Short mmCIF file of C-alpha atoms and ligand atoms in Angstrom, two decimals:
data_model
loop_
_atom_site.label_atom_id
_atom_site.label_comp_id
_atom_site.label_asym_id
_atom_site.label_seq_id
_atom_site.Cartn_x
_atom_site.Cartn_y
_atom_site.Cartn_z
CA UNK O 1 -15.37 -18.61 19.89
CA UNK O 2 -11.74 -19.76 20.18
CA UNK O 3 -11.51 -23.68 19.85
CA UNK O 4 -7.68 -23.92 20.36
CA UNK O 5 -6.34 -24.96 23.75
CA UNK O 6 -2.65 -24.89 23.22
CA UNK O 7 -0.57 -23.14 20.59
CA UNK O 8 2.93 -24.06 19.38
CA UNK O 9 5.03 -21.30 17.71
CA UNK O 10 7.99 -22.36 15.86
CA UNK O 11 10.46 -19.74 15.19
CA UNK O 12 11.15 -17.12 17.82
CA UNK O 13 12.17 -14.25 15.68
CA UNK O 14 10.46 -10.97 15.20
CA UNK O 15 7.19 -12.59 14.09
CA UNK O 16 7.15 -15.64 16.34
CA UNK O 17 7.72 -13.62 19.56
CA UNK O 18 4.95 -11.25 18.47
CA UNK O 19 2.52 -14.09 17.78
CA UNK O 20 3.25 -15.56 21.20
CA UNK O 21 2.82 -12.20 22.93
CA UNK O 22 -0.68 -11.78 21.17
CA UNK O 23 -2.13 -15.21 22.05
CA UNK O 24 -0.58 -15.27 25.62
CA UNK O 25 -2.16 -11.83 26.28
CA UNK O 26 -5.39 -13.41 24.96
CA UNK O 27 -5.23 -16.09 27.54
CA UNK O 28 -4.34 -18.86 25.20
CA UNK O 29 -1.28 -20.91 26.35
CA UNK O 30 1.64 -20.74 23.79
CA UNK O 31 4.84 -22.81 23.75
CA UNK O 32 7.72 -21.13 21.76
CA UNK O 33 10.33 -23.16 19.97
CA UNK O 34 13.37 -22.29 17.91
CA UNK O 35 16.19 -24.42 16.43
CA UNK O 36 18.42 -21.84 18.36
CA UNK O 37 17.32 -22.27 21.99
CA UNK O 38 18.88 -18.90 22.99
CA UNK O 39 16.50 -17.35 20.35
CA UNK O 40 13.54 -18.54 22.42
CA UNK O 41 14.94 -17.42 25.67
CA UNK O 42 15.56 -13.89 24.21
CA UNK O 43 12.04 -13.84 22.90
CA UNK O 44 10.45 -14.78 26.14
CA UNK O 45 12.52 -12.17 27.91
CA UNK O 46 11.54 -9.58 25.42
CA UNK O 47 7.96 -10.36 25.78
CA UNK O 48 8.10 -10.35 29.52
CA UNK O 49 9.74 -6.92 29.46
CA UNK O 50 7.01 -5.63 27.07
CA UNK O 51 4.28 -6.97 29.18
CA UNK O 52 5.76 -5.63 32.40
CA UNK O 53 6.23 -2.12 30.75
CA UNK O 54 2.62 -2.28 29.73
CA UNK O 55 1.56 -3.07 33.30
CA UNK O 56 3.81 -0.35 34.76
CA UNK O 57 1.94 2.16 32.47
CA UNK O 58 -1.40 0.81 33.66
CA UNK O 59 -2.32 -0.46 30.35
CA UNK O 60 -2.44 -4.01 31.61
CA UNK O 61 -3.65 -5.14 35.07
CA UNK O 62 -1.58 -7.11 37.53
CA UNK O 63 -3.80 -10.19 37.12
CA UNK O 64 -3.58 -9.77 33.26
CA UNK O 65 0.13 -9.48 33.43
CA UNK O 66 0.37 -12.76 35.66
CA UNK O 67 -2.03 -14.49 33.33
CA UNK O 68 -0.16 -13.65 30.18
CA UNK O 69 3.17 -14.70 31.56
CA UNK O 70 1.65 -17.95 32.83
CA UNK O 71 0.49 -18.47 29.26
CA UNK O 72 3.98 -18.23 27.63
CA UNK O 73 6.55 -21.05 27.90
CA UNK O 74 9.48 -22.54 25.91
CA UNK O 75 9.67 -25.94 24.19
CA UNK O 76 13.30 -27.16 23.88
CA UNK O 77 12.58 -29.75 21.24
CA UNK O 78 9.79 -30.38 18.57
CA UNK O 79 8.37 -33.27 20.52
CA UNK O 80 7.35 -30.97 23.24
CA UNK O 81 4.74 -29.55 21.02
CA UNK O 82 2.90 -32.97 20.77
CA UNK O 83 -0.10 -31.65 22.69
CA UNK O 84 -0.45 -28.49 20.74
CA UNK O 85 -3.74 -28.36 18.62
CA UNK O 86 -2.42 -25.30 16.62
CA UNK O 87 1.26 -25.17 15.35
CA UNK O 88 2.17 -21.75 13.77
CA UNK O 89 5.43 -21.62 11.96
CA UNK O 90 7.33 -18.39 11.76
CA UNK O 91 10.75 -19.63 10.66
CA UNK O 92 12.92 -18.41 7.86
CA UNK O 93 11.12 -17.68 4.54
CA UNK O 94 12.24 -20.79 2.47
CA UNK O 95 10.10 -23.27 1.05
CA UNK O 96 12.16 -26.37 1.68
CA UNK O 97 12.73 -25.33 5.36
CA UNK O 98 8.84 -24.82 5.91
CA UNK O 99 7.90 -28.02 4.20
CA UNK O 100 10.60 -29.85 6.16
CA UNK O 101 9.29 -28.46 9.43
CA UNK O 102 5.62 -29.36 8.59
CA UNK O 103 6.73 -32.99 7.59
CA UNK O 104 8.50 -33.26 10.99
CA UNK O 105 5.49 -31.78 12.80
CA UNK O 106 3.26 -34.41 11.19
CA UNK O 107 5.17 -37.08 12.90
CA UNK O 108 4.82 -35.36 16.23
CA UNK O 109 1.37 -33.75 16.52
CA UNK O 110 -2.14 -35.19 16.95
CA UNK O 111 -4.10 -36.00 13.84
CA UNK O 112 -6.53 -33.02 14.42
CA UNK O 113 -3.93 -30.48 14.96
CA UNK O 114 -3.89 -27.56 12.64
CA UNK O 115 -0.67 -26.53 10.92
CA UNK O 116 -0.46 -22.72 10.00
CA UNK O 117 2.28 -20.82 8.13
CA UNK O 118 3.03 -17.11 8.63
CA UNK O 119 4.70 -17.10 5.22
CA UNK O 120 4.36 -13.60 3.44
CA UNK O 121 5.34 -14.73 -0.05
CA UNK O 122 5.20 -18.54 -0.52
CA UNK O 123 2.08 -20.33 -1.81
CA UNK O 124 0.35 -21.90 1.19
CA UNK O 125 -0.75 -24.88 -1.11
CA UNK O 126 2.77 -25.56 -2.17
CA UNK O 127 3.96 -25.70 1.48
CA UNK O 128 1.00 -27.95 2.32
CA UNK O 129 1.80 -30.27 -0.82
CA UNK O 130 4.62 -31.70 1.42
CA UNK O 131 2.12 -32.89 4.08
CA UNK O 132 0.20 -35.96 4.40
CA UNK O 133 -2.75 -33.95 5.38
CA UNK O 134 -2.82 -30.68 3.47
CA UNK O 135 -6.42 -30.24 4.50
CA UNK O 136 -5.22 -29.05 7.85
CA UNK O 137 -2.66 -26.51 6.60
CA UNK O 138 -3.48 -22.77 6.33
CA UNK O 139 -1.70 -19.44 6.08
CA UNK O 140 -1.95 -17.22 9.12
CA UNK O 141 -0.07 -14.14 7.97
CA UNK O 142 0.59 -11.44 10.55
CA UNK O 143 2.06 -8.09 10.18
CA UNK O 144 4.95 -6.69 12.19
CA UNK O 145 4.70 -5.72 15.07
CA UNK O 146 2.06 -8.35 15.63
CA UNK O 147 0.37 -7.08 18.85
CA UNK O 148 -0.06 -3.64 17.34
CA UNK O 149 -1.02 -4.50 13.70
CA UNK O 150 -4.68 -5.67 14.29
CA UNK O 151 -5.02 -7.78 11.33
CA UNK O 152 -4.08 -11.24 10.10
CA UNK O 153 -4.78 -12.83 6.83
CA UNK O 154 -6.23 -16.39 6.99
CA UNK O 155 -5.15 -17.89 3.81
CA UNK O 156 -7.20 -20.82 2.25
CA UNK O 157 -4.98 -23.26 0.40
CA UNK O 158 -6.56 -25.19 -2.49
CA UNK O 159 -7.14 -28.01 -0.01
CA UNK O 160 -7.57 -26.38 3.28
CA UNK O 161 -10.61 -27.69 5.14
CA UNK O 162 -13.02 -24.62 5.55
CA UNK O 163 -13.40 -25.37 9.20
CA UNK O 164 -9.73 -24.74 9.73
CA UNK O 165 -10.04 -21.29 8.19
CA UNK O 166 -13.16 -20.61 10.52
CA UNK O 167 -11.33 -21.84 13.51
CA UNK O 168 -8.23 -19.56 12.77
CA UNK O 169 -10.44 -16.56 12.07
CA UNK O 170 -12.30 -17.10 15.35
CA UNK O 171 -9.00 -17.29 17.29
CA UNK O 172 -7.93 -14.11 15.72
CA UNK O 173 -11.01 -12.37 16.67
CA UNK O 174 -10.63 -13.76 20.12
CA UNK O 175 -7.30 -11.95 20.32
CA UNK O 176 -8.68 -8.72 18.97
CA UNK O 177 -7.33 -9.08 15.46
CA UNK O 178 -9.38 -8.61 12.25
CA UNK O 179 -9.21 -11.81 10.20
CA UNK O 180 -9.14 -11.21 6.60
CA UNK O 181 -9.86 -14.57 4.85
CA UNK O 182 -8.33 -14.73 1.41
CA UNK O 183 -7.50 -17.43 -1.11
CA UNK O 184 -3.99 -18.67 -1.76
CA UNK O 185 -2.90 -16.14 -4.54
CA UNK O 186 0.17 -14.08 -5.00
CA UNK O 187 0.80 -11.51 -2.33
CA UNK O 188 -2.51 -12.85 -0.64
CA UNK O 189 -4.53 -9.85 -0.07
CA UNK O 190 -2.68 -7.03 1.55
CA UNK O 191 0.63 -7.37 -0.31
CA UNK O 192 -1.19 -7.54 -3.43
CA UNK O 193 -3.37 -4.31 -2.70
CA UNK O 194 -0.07 -2.48 -1.92
CA UNK O 195 1.29 -2.88 -5.38
CA UNK O 196 -0.19 0.30 -6.73
CA UNK O 197 1.25 3.06 -4.45
CA UNK O 198 4.93 2.52 -4.41
CA UNK O 199 5.30 0.97 -7.98
CA UNK O 200 3.30 3.95 -9.47
CA UNK O 201 5.45 6.44 -7.50
CA UNK O 202 8.49 4.77 -8.92
CA UNK O 203 7.09 4.91 -12.43
CA UNK O 204 6.49 8.58 -11.90
CA UNK O 205 10.03 9.11 -10.64
CA UNK O 206 11.43 7.11 -13.60
CA UNK O 207 9.70 9.28 -16.09
CA UNK O 208 11.29 12.46 -14.67
CA UNK O 209 7.87 13.96 -13.56
CA UNK O 210 9.00 14.80 -10.00
CA UNK O 211 11.49 14.19 -7.29
CA UNK O 212 10.85 11.60 -4.39
CA UNK O 213 10.41 14.30 -1.95
CA UNK O 214 7.82 16.21 -4.16
CA UNK O 215 5.97 12.95 -4.77
CA UNK O 216 5.81 12.12 -1.10
CA UNK O 217 4.59 15.54 -0.13
CA UNK O 218 2.01 15.63 -2.72
CA UNK O 219 0.44 12.26 -1.90
CA UNK O 220 0.44 13.00 1.74
CA UNK O 221 -1.02 16.42 1.44
CA UNK O 222 -3.57 15.66 -1.18
CA UNK O 223 -4.66 12.10 -0.46
CA UNK O 224 -4.06 12.02 3.27
CA UNK O 225 -1.50 9.26 3.33
CA UNK O 226 0.60 9.24 6.56
CA UNK O 227 3.82 8.42 4.76
CA UNK O 228 4.91 8.98 1.16
CA UNK O 229 5.86 5.97 -0.84
CA UNK O 230 9.59 6.85 -0.82
CA UNK O 231 9.52 7.42 2.93
CA UNK O 232 7.94 4.01 3.13
CA UNK O 233 10.65 2.28 0.88
CA UNK O 234 13.20 3.83 3.03
CA UNK O 235 11.58 2.56 6.19
CA UNK O 236 10.76 -1.01 5.11
CA UNK O 237 14.17 -1.32 3.03
CA UNK O 238 14.19 -1.13 -0.79
CA UNK O 239 15.62 -4.77 -1.06
CA UNK O 240 12.48 -6.09 0.91
CA UNK O 241 10.08 -3.97 -1.12
CA UNK O 242 11.62 -4.93 -4.48
CA UNK O 243 11.64 -8.69 -3.58
CA UNK O 244 7.91 -8.37 -2.95
CA UNK O 245 7.49 -6.61 -6.12
CA UNK O 246 9.53 -9.02 -8.17
CA UNK O 247 7.79 -11.97 -6.52
CA UNK O 248 4.28 -10.76 -7.29
CA UNK O 249 5.13 -9.84 -10.85
CA UNK O 250 6.58 -13.30 -11.35
CA UNK O 251 3.77 -15.22 -9.72
CA UNK O 252 1.27 -13.39 -12.06
CA UNK O 253 3.24 -14.28 -15.02
CA UNK O 254 4.62 -10.79 -15.84
CA UNK O 255 1.28 -9.05 -15.92
CA UNK O 256 2.36 -5.47 -16.56
CA UNK O 257 0.06 -4.27 -13.69
CA UNK O 258 2.79 -5.35 -11.44
CA UNK O 259 5.96 -4.56 -13.26
CA UNK O 260 8.79 -3.60 -10.94
CA UNK O 261 10.91 -0.60 -11.64
CA UNK O 262 14.22 -0.73 -13.34
CA UNK O 263 15.29 2.14 -11.28
CA UNK O 264 15.81 -0.20 -8.32
CA UNK O 265 18.54 -2.78 -9.22
CA UNK O 266 21.38 -0.20 -9.39
CA UNK O 267 20.19 1.44 -6.11
CA UNK O 268 20.29 -2.12 -4.42
CA UNK O 269 23.63 -2.70 -5.91
CA UNK O 270 24.85 0.54 -4.48
CA UNK O 271 23.50 -0.10 -0.95
CA UNK O 272 20.96 2.62 -1.06
CA UNK O 273 18.45 0.66 0.83
CA UNK O 274 16.91 3.15 3.05
CA UNK O 275 17.23 4.02 6.79
CA UNK O 276 19.19 0.83 7.53
CA UNK O 277 22.07 1.84 5.31
CA UNK O 278 21.89 5.59 6.08
CA UNK O 279 20.83 6.43 2.57
CA UNK O 280 17.86 5.55 0.35
CA UNK O 281 15.78 8.17 -1.31
CA UNK O 282 16.55 10.38 1.55
CA UNK O 283 19.81 10.71 3.59
CA UNK O 284 19.72 9.94 7.36
CA UNK O 285 21.86 11.00 10.12
CA UNK O 286 21.25 9.75 13.69
CA UNK O 287 17.97 8.28 12.52
CA UNK O 288 16.57 11.43 11.25
CA UNK O 289 16.28 12.64 7.54
CA UNK O 290 18.92 15.14 6.42
CA UNK O 291 16.54 17.84 5.08
CA UNK O 292 17.57 19.46 1.69
CA UNK O 293 17.13 23.26 1.73
CA UNK O 294 14.07 24.08 -0.17
CA UNK O 295 14.69 26.14 -3.45
CA UNK O 296 12.98 29.46 -2.85
CA UNK O 297 11.05 30.26 -6.13
CA UNK O 298 12.05 33.38 -8.07
CA UNK O 299 10.07 36.49 -7.28
CA UNK O 300 8.79 38.04 -10.34
CA UNK O 301 6.27 40.80 -11.25
CA UNK O 302 2.99 39.38 -12.42
CA UNK O 303 2.15 41.32 -15.62
CA UNK O 304 -0.13 39.00 -17.43
CA UNK O 305 -3.77 38.22 -16.75
CA UNK O 306 -4.83 34.66 -16.27
CA UNK O 307 -7.42 32.57 -18.10
CA UNK O 308 -8.91 29.39 -16.67
CA UNK O 309 -10.24 26.35 -18.62
CA UNK O 310 -12.68 24.96 -15.97
CA UNK O 311 -16.41 24.39 -16.07
CA UNK O 312 -16.80 23.84 -12.31
CA UNK O 313 -18.07 27.13 -11.05
CA UNK O 314 -17.17 26.51 -7.28
CA UNK O 315 -13.58 25.77 -8.38
CA UNK O 316 -13.47 28.93 -10.70
CA UNK O 317 -14.36 31.03 -7.73
CA UNK O 318 -11.81 29.39 -5.45
CA UNK O 319 -9.12 29.91 -8.05
CA UNK O 320 -10.23 33.48 -8.77
CA UNK O 321 -10.01 34.16 -4.93
CA UNK O 322 -6.39 32.89 -4.73
CA UNK O 323 -5.55 34.90 -7.68
CA UNK O 324 -7.00 38.03 -6.39
CA UNK O 325 -4.81 37.84 -3.37
CA UNK O 326 -1.94 38.21 -5.81
CA UNK O 327 -3.88 41.14 -7.43
CA UNK O 328 -4.32 39.14 -10.52
CA UNK O 329 -7.23 39.32 -12.97
CA UNK O 330 -8.91 36.09 -14.13
CA UNK O 331 -10.51 36.64 -17.49
CA UNK O 332 -13.98 35.62 -17.97
CA UNK O 333 -14.17 35.25 -21.83
CA UNK O 334 -14.59 31.84 -23.53
CA UNK O 335 -11.25 32.23 -25.17
CA UNK O 336 -7.93 33.63 -23.55
CA UNK O 337 -6.74 37.13 -24.51
CA UNK O 338 -3.42 37.49 -26.58
CA UNK O 339 -1.37 37.87 -23.35
CA UNK O 340 -3.24 35.67 -20.93
CA UNK O 341 -1.50 32.77 -18.94
CA UNK O 342 -3.85 29.89 -19.74
CA UNK O 343 -4.57 27.35 -16.85
CA UNK O 344 -6.02 23.97 -17.80
CA UNK O 345 -7.50 21.48 -15.30
CA UNK O 346 -7.06 17.98 -16.70
CA UNK O 347 -8.63 14.85 -15.34
CA UNK O 348 -6.27 11.97 -16.50
CA UNK O 349 -4.85 13.68 -19.52
CA UNK O 350 -1.43 15.32 -19.53
CA UNK O 351 -1.01 19.11 -20.01
CA UNK O 352 0.29 18.68 -23.58
CA UNK O 353 -2.77 16.86 -24.72
CA UNK O 354 -5.27 19.33 -23.45
CA UNK O 355 -3.32 22.22 -24.74
CA UNK O 356 -3.00 20.77 -28.08
CA UNK O 357 -6.71 19.61 -28.22
CA UNK O 358 -7.90 22.98 -27.24
CA UNK O 359 -5.46 24.79 -29.47
CA UNK O 360 -4.11 27.04 -26.63
CA UNK O 361 -0.76 28.84 -26.91
CA UNK O 362 1.79 26.42 -25.62
CA UNK O 363 4.28 28.95 -24.30
CA UNK O 364 1.55 30.53 -22.14
CA UNK O 365 -0.32 27.31 -21.03
CA UNK O 366 0.14 25.10 -18.01
CA UNK O 367 -1.96 22.61 -15.95
CA UNK O 368 -3.23 23.02 -12.44
CA UNK O 369 -4.36 20.03 -10.34
CA UNK O 370 -7.96 20.66 -9.03
CA UNK O 371 -9.38 17.07 -8.75
CA UNK O 372 -7.21 15.89 -5.81
CA UNK O 373 -6.00 18.39 -3.26
CA UNK O 374 -6.13 22.18 -3.70
CA UNK O 375 -6.09 23.42 -0.20
CA UNK O 376 -2.93 21.99 1.36
CA UNK O 377 -0.63 21.83 -1.64
CA UNK O 378 -1.08 23.20 -5.12
CA UNK O 379 0.36 21.27 -8.10
CA UNK O 380 1.35 23.05 -11.29
CA UNK O 381 2.30 21.00 -14.31
CA UNK O 382 4.47 22.34 -17.01
CA UNK O 383 4.92 21.06 -20.53
CA UNK O 384 8.03 21.21 -22.82
CA UNK O 385 6.93 24.49 -24.69
CA UNK O 386 6.18 26.62 -21.55
CA UNK O 387 7.85 29.82 -21.14
CA UNK O 388 9.90 30.12 -17.77
CA UNK O 389 8.59 33.60 -16.93
CA UNK O 390 4.96 32.32 -17.40
CA UNK O 391 5.69 29.46 -14.97
CA UNK O 392 7.28 31.76 -12.46
CA UNK O 393 4.28 34.12 -12.48
CA UNK O 394 1.86 31.24 -12.13
CA UNK O 395 3.75 29.85 -9.14
CA UNK O 396 3.63 33.12 -7.48
CA UNK O 397 0.01 33.99 -8.22
CA UNK O 398 -1.31 30.48 -7.24
CA UNK O 399 0.72 30.41 -3.98
CA UNK O 400 -0.33 33.97 -3.05
CA UNK O 401 -2.51 32.87 -0.22
CA UNK O 402 0.47 30.85 1.44
CA UNK O 403 -0.31 27.31 0.24
CA UNK O 404 2.88 25.76 -1.10
CA UNK O 405 3.10 25.33 -4.75
CA UNK O 406 4.76 22.24 -6.37
CA UNK O 407 5.77 22.25 -9.94
CA UNK O 408 6.15 18.82 -11.74
CA UNK O 409 6.73 17.88 -15.40
CA UNK O 410 3.97 16.72 -17.61
CA UNK O 411 2.16 13.51 -16.59
CA UNK O 412 -1.25 11.91 -17.50
CA UNK O 413 -3.17 12.40 -14.19
CA UNK O 414 -0.47 14.59 -12.46
CA UNK O 415 0.60 12.54 -9.51
CA UNK O 416 -2.15 12.05 -7.11
CA UNK O 417 -4.72 11.20 -9.70
CA UNK O 418 -2.69 8.43 -11.23
CA UNK O 419 -1.69 6.96 -7.94
CA UNK O 420 -5.32 7.07 -6.61
CA UNK O 421 -6.71 5.62 -9.79
CA UNK O 422 -4.10 2.78 -9.61
CA UNK O 423 -4.98 1.96 -6.03
CA UNK O 424 -8.71 2.04 -6.78
CA UNK O 425 -8.26 -0.10 -9.96
CA UNK O 426 -6.21 -2.79 -8.15
CA UNK O 427 -8.66 -2.90 -5.47
CA UNK O 428 -11.40 -3.52 -8.03
CA UNK O 429 -9.28 -6.31 -9.63
CA UNK O 430 -8.86 -7.82 -6.18
CA UNK O 431 -12.58 -7.85 -5.69
CA UNK O 432 -13.21 -9.00 -9.29
CA UNK O 433 -10.91 -11.93 -8.74
CA UNK O 434 -12.66 -12.84 -5.46
CA UNK O 435 -9.55 -12.40 -3.50
CA UNK O 436 -11.54 -10.56 -0.93
CA UNK O 437 -14.99 -9.30 -0.21
CA UNK O 438 -15.28 -5.46 -0.75
CA UNK O 439 -15.65 -4.78 3.11
CA UNK O 440 -12.73 -7.23 3.94
CA UNK O 441 -10.75 -5.60 1.36
CA UNK O 442 -11.13 -2.07 2.46
CA UNK O 443 -10.69 -2.79 6.18
CA UNK O 444 -7.68 -4.89 5.75
CA UNK O 445 -5.91 -2.20 3.63
CA UNK O 446 -6.71 0.38 6.19
CA UNK O 447 -5.39 -1.81 9.07
CA UNK O 448 -2.37 -3.23 7.34
CA UNK O 449 -1.16 -0.49 5.12
CA UNK O 450 -2.48 2.41 7.03
CA UNK O 451 -4.23 4.11 4.06
CA UNK O 452 -6.76 6.70 4.95
CA UNK O 453 -9.52 4.77 3.13
CA UNK O 454 -9.84 1.26 1.63
CA UNK O 455 -9.32 1.13 -2.15
CA UNK O 456 -12.90 0.84 -2.97
CA UNK O 457 -14.11 3.47 -0.47
CA UNK O 458 -11.30 5.72 -1.81
CA UNK O 459 -12.84 5.34 -5.39
CA UNK O 460 -16.34 6.02 -4.34
CA UNK O 461 -15.15 9.18 -2.55
CA UNK O 462 -13.65 10.56 -5.70
CA UNK O 463 -16.22 9.13 -8.14
CA UNK O 464 -16.03 5.74 -9.88
CA UNK O 465 -16.62 7.54 -13.21
CA UNK O 466 -13.76 9.88 -12.64
CA UNK O 467 -11.41 7.19 -11.63
CA UNK O 468 -12.32 5.18 -14.82
CA UNK O 469 -11.88 8.39 -16.95
CA UNK O 470 -8.28 8.92 -15.44
CA UNK O 471 -7.41 5.21 -16.20
CA UNK O 472 -8.82 5.55 -19.66
CA UNK O 473 -6.57 8.52 -20.31
CA UNK O 474 -3.49 6.89 -18.71
CA UNK O 475 -4.16 3.78 -21.07
CA UNK O 476 -4.63 6.04 -24.06
CA UNK O 477 -1.30 7.90 -23.48
CA UNK O 478 0.99 5.06 -22.58
CA UNK O 479 -0.79 2.32 -24.62
CA UNK O 480 0.06 -0.19 -22.00
CA UNK O 481 -2.05 -2.77 -20.40
CA UNK O 482 -0.71 -1.70 -17.12
CA UNK O 483 -3.39 0.82 -17.04
CA UNK O 484 -6.42 -1.29 -18.27
CA UNK O 485 -9.55 -0.75 -16.17
CA UNK O 486 -10.80 -3.67 -14.23
CA UNK O 487 -14.24 -5.10 -15.26
CA UNK O 488 -15.34 -4.62 -11.66
CA UNK O 489 -14.79 -0.79 -11.99
CA UNK O 490 -16.13 -0.54 -15.59
CA UNK O 491 -19.49 -2.39 -14.75
CA UNK O 492 -20.12 -0.37 -11.64
CA UNK O 493 -19.54 2.83 -13.62
CA UNK O 494 -21.71 1.65 -16.48
CA UNK O 495 -24.65 0.67 -13.84
CA UNK O 496 -24.14 3.60 -11.61
CA UNK O 497 -23.22 1.51 -8.61
CA UNK O 498 -20.88 2.05 -5.74
CA UNK O 499 -17.49 0.34 -6.09
CA UNK O 500 -18.27 -1.47 -2.74
CA UNK O 501 -21.34 -3.18 -4.29
CA UNK O 502 -20.53 -6.90 -3.81
CA UNK O 503 -21.05 -9.64 -6.32
CA UNK O 504 -22.19 -13.32 -5.86
CA UNK O 505 -19.62 -15.94 -6.15
CA UNK O 506 -19.63 -18.15 -9.18
P1 NAI J 1 13.42 -13.99 11.87
O1 NAI J 1 14.72 -14.24 11.14
O2 NAI J 1 13.55 -12.77 12.84
O3 NAI J 1 13.18 -15.37 12.90
C1 NAI J 1 13.17 -16.49 12.22
C2 NAI J 1 13.56 -17.53 13.40
O4 NAI J 1 13.30 -18.86 12.92
C3 NAI J 1 15.05 -17.40 13.87
O5 NAI J 1 15.08 -17.29 15.32
C4 NAI J 1 15.61 -18.85 13.46
O6 NAI J 1 16.53 -19.24 14.49
C5 NAI J 1 14.32 -19.66 13.49
N1 NAI J 1 14.40 -20.84 12.53
C6 NAI J 1 14.88 -20.85 11.22
N2 NAI J 1 14.75 -22.13 10.81
C7 NAI J 1 14.21 -22.79 11.83
C8 NAI J 1 13.77 -24.20 11.81
N3 NAI J 1 13.77 -24.97 10.75
N4 NAI J 1 13.09 -24.56 12.89
C9 NAI J 1 12.99 -23.80 13.97
N5 NAI J 1 13.30 -22.52 13.99
C10 NAI J 1 14.06 -22.05 12.79
O7 NAI J 1 12.33 -13.93 10.93
P2 NAI J 1 10.90 -13.19 11.01
O8 NAI J 1 11.05 -11.79 10.49
O9 NAI J 1 10.41 -13.40 12.30
O10 NAI J 1 10.01 -13.91 9.83
C11 NAI J 1 9.48 -15.34 10.13
C12 NAI J 1 8.64 -15.53 9.06
O11 NAI J 1 7.41 -14.62 9.09
C13 NAI J 1 9.13 -15.57 7.63
O12 NAI J 1 8.57 -16.57 6.87
C14 NAI J 1 8.76 -14.20 7.04
O13 NAI J 1 8.49 -14.28 5.75
C15 NAI J 1 7.36 -14.06 7.86
N6 NAI J 1 6.89 -12.67 7.98
C16 NAI J 1 7.82 -11.77 8.32
C17 NAI J 1 7.26 -10.38 8.48
C18 NAI J 1 8.21 -9.28 8.93
O14 NAI J 1 7.80 -8.11 8.92
N7 NAI J 1 9.44 -9.64 9.55
C19 NAI J 1 5.93 -9.92 8.35
C20 NAI J 1 5.03 -11.12 7.88
C21 NAI J 1 5.57 -12.30 7.75
#
């Protein structure tokens, strides 16, 4: 149940106006204030126009429109917020500015008023440290656009009164938003959980494994993401995304899990920020991507039989069916014949490792992704010794049923396996560090980041053991702590439990 009677929103920019729109629509009176009074007038006009459009489309009744408009007003000076029992700041992302504002507000507002910050990257405890009453300060982190992104993080500073957290969560629920309660840790919950998708894609790009467009296509088609990581970088702006990556990496004291990509600074210096500068990982004209003409694969005669290294009989049959469309024979022997093209199907390993371990002929052997995605897009992974004619035959044979084939360079865990494993592992680490309950984590990530599944549910869907195996192989190959498995994951694999199994707090 909502316990706040009058909200003051300070900062009438993109976020402040969205927050005012949300609560006014929910029937809670809101006063907007900005140090530039014209910003408040613009915000009120924009909100009015939005609400009237919603009413014209029949999404909002006439009474609801009148109610929402009556709930939204302007404050021309800070003292006009004296009667508010909740103050939400959405001013510039600067520690001194936010601390200065909260100090000034403490002089104005009632002793029981709550001070909330919409900061996305500053420590709530650090902002609160400037206040005489840090126990009434909390984070209330919304996402843009606020009315549509139905989630808010309620961030508990070290000294925040638990009642303040509860009241903010109840207010969010009253306005139809999911409240994800989380402690004051770097990136809070959502921005932390998002550190596996884009950064691992940059790592894959940096290693010359595939192009941005290939990585985007593969992740969308095989794992069901609505946008690829490079499309997302271009949409958000690489400068913004990189600042988040650097900030979280620094706040975790350079933990290699969060290492940003060295590919980025030269791109920033060159203005390749994304849609807003007309070029990022893609080029844009009039707001649309300039499509590069796809390279048609060379047409070759398939003269060699295929041999498959795969114990899964269902997958064997599916691959045999595709090959049969191309009129290709799949050998059934334990060992390949002297002319066979050998397909290996690694989980977490790269093609070179499997081929060497199984002593397969390197000129005739390549890897096929079978663990994540096979129906929508097929991924073939070559290795440095592969013969070009063998690759051309494999592309043609494995695309014979019309499914597009993507050829990438050698990588432990192809592309989708390693990005998936990274997302799941980071989710496990977030659960382990008690940054969120499993259910809160999964829901928050789906709502805020638009992932098809939350990190833990993703892991359970593909198998915790398999995720752990992929990470183990990544860790083996790179010898980097970036890929170390979270204890949360390891223990649930050892005990045969779902990754969503919660754990009591200490
Ligand atoms: P914005 O630049 O659109 O708006 C900020 C507004 O605050 C401006 O109108 C400015 O005049 C006003 N302002 C600056 N200093 C002030 C002060 N001392 N007193 C009163 N008003 C002041 O910024 P935006 O995007 O709305 O962000 C606001 C806050 O929300 C930042 O802390 C940002 O990190 C955070 N945030 C932003 C998100 C986004 O996607 N834009 C998402 C989540 C959080």
